[in-house]
Coordinates of C-alpha atoms in Angstrom, one line a residue:
M1 CA 0.8 9.3 44.4
A2 CA 2.3 8.7 41.0
E3 CA 0.1 8.9 38.0
R4 CA -0.2 5.8 35.8
E5 CA 0.7 6.2 32.2
E6 CA -1.7 4.5 29.9
V7 CA 0.1 2.4 27.4
R8 CA -1.8 1.6 24.2
R9 CA -0.6 -1.0 21.8
V10 CA -1.1 -0.4 18.1
R11 CA -3.1 -3.3 16.7
R12 CA -1.6 -4.6 13.5
L13 CA -4.3 -5.1 10.9
Y14 CA -4.1 -7.6 8.0
M15 CA -3.7 -6.0 4.5
P16 CA -4.5 -8.4 1.7
V17 CA -2.6 -7.5 -1.5
D18 CA -3.0 -8.6 -5.1
I19 CA -0.1 -8.0 -7.5
C20 CA -0.2 -8.2 -11.3
E21 CA 2.7 -7.7 -13.7
T22 CA 2.1 -6.4 -17.2
D23 CA 4.4 -5.4 -20.0
E24 CA 4.2 -1.8 -18.9
G25 CA 4.8 -2.4 -15.2
I26 CA 3.3 -3.8 -12.0
I27 CA -0.1 -3.0 -10.5
L28 CA -0.6 -3.6 -6.8
W29 CA -4.1 -3.5 -5.0
A30 CA -4.2 -3.4 -1.2
E31 CA -7.4 -3.7 0.8
M32 CA -7.3 -1.0 3.4
P33 CA -10.9 -0.6 4.8
G34 CA -11.5 2.5 6.9
V35 CA -8.2 4.2 5.9
K36 CA -8.5 7.8 4.7
K37 CA -6.0 9.6 2.4
E38 CA -4.6 11.7 5.3
D39 CA -3.9 8.5 7.3
L40 CA -2.0 6.8 4.5
E41 CA 1.7 7.0 3.8
I42 CA 3.4 5.5 0.8
R43 CA 7.2 5.9 0.6
V44 CA 10.0 4.6 -1.6
E45 CA 13.5 4.4 -0.1
G46 CA 16.2 2.8 -2.2
N47 CA 14.6 -0.4 -3.4
E48 CA 11.9 -0.6 -0.8
L49 CA 8.3 0.4 -1.2
R50 CA 6.6 0.9 2.2
I51 CA 2.8 1.3 2.7
V52 CA 1.5 2.4 6.1
G53 CA -2.1 3.1 6.9
R54 CA -3.9 3.9 10.1
V55 CA -7.5 3.4 11.0
K56 CA -8.7 5.7 13.8
E57 CA -11.2 4.7 16.5
E58 CA -14.8 5.5 15.7
E59 CA -16.7 7.7 18.0
E60 CA -17.7 5.9 21.2
G61 CA -21.3 4.8 21.6
R62 CA -21.8 4.3 17.9
Y63 CA -21.9 0.5 17.9
L64 CA -23.5 -1.8 20.4
L65 CA -21.3 -4.7 19.3
N66 CA -18.3 -4.5 17.0
E67 CA -16.9 -7.7 15.5
C68 CA -14.1 -6.1 13.6
P69 CA -11.2 -4.0 14.9
T70 CA -12.0 -0.3 14.6
E71 CA -8.5 1.0 15.3
G72 CA -5.1 -0.2 14.2
E73 CA -2.4 0.0 11.6
F74 CA -1.7 -1.6 8.2
R75 CA 2.0 -1.9 7.4
R76 CA 3.7 -3.7 4.4
T77 CA 7.1 -3.4 2.8
F78 CA 8.0 -4.6 -0.7
T79 CA 11.3 -4.9 -2.4
I80 CA 11.1 -3.4 -5.9
S81 CA 13.5 -4.2 -8.7
D82 CA 15.8 -1.8 -10.6
E83 CA 13.5 -2.2 -13.6
I84 CA 10.8 -0.1 -11.8
D85 CA 10.7 3.7 -12.5
A86 CA 10.3 4.7 -8.9
A87 CA 9.9 8.4 -9.7
N88 CA 6.7 7.7 -11.6
I89 CA 4.8 5.4 -9.2
R90 CA 1.1 6.5 -9.0
A91 CA -1.3 5.8 -6.2
K92 CA -5.2 5.9 -6.0
L93 CA -7.4 5.2 -3.0
R94 CA -11.0 4.3 -3.8
D95 CA -13.6 2.5 -1.7
G96 CA -11.0 1.1 0.8
V97 CA -8.7 -0.2 -2.0
L98 CA -5.3 1.3 -2.6
E99 CA -4.1 0.9 -6.2
L100 CA -0.4 1.4 -6.9
T101 CA 0.9 1.6 -10.5
L102 CA 4.6 0.9 -10.7
P103 CA 5.8 1.5 -14.3
K104 CA 8.8 -0.2 -15.7
K105 CA 11.7 1.8 -17.1
E106 CA 11.5 2.0 -20.9
E107 CA 14.6 -0.1 -21.3
A108 CA 13.1 -2.9 -19.1
R109 CA 9.9 -3.2 -21.2
P110 CA 9.6 -6.0 -23.7
R111 CA 10.2 -5.0 -27.3
E112 CA 9.9 -6.8 -30.6
I113 CA 13.0 -7.4 -32.6
P114 CA 12.6 -6.9 -36.3
I115 CA 13.7 -9.8 -38.5
E116 CA 15.7 -9.0 -41.6
V117 CA 15.2 -11.1 -44.7
E118 CA 18.1 -11.6 -47.0

């Protein structure tokens, strides 16, 4: 008798994101509850910034009833402009919130033009 192969679908989880632009760059906050650093991948390829996070299943028997998904994957891709200094993007993960700082290249930052008086 042939064995049945168990097929598991990866559940896509919703990742709310807030984005704020400043003179220095862009700050992106992504809610990723349950994601640990080792289960998070942030990658820049060309002009795309990709964020992938995985939430692993909790140990069985821990909950009697679970209203929220305990296993799945967060995945978002953003197009970044040429004004962003991709080599200096920084990431912090704290309390289930990922904070990405995308600095602008120096030449893309606003600057004040001096006025000459004659």
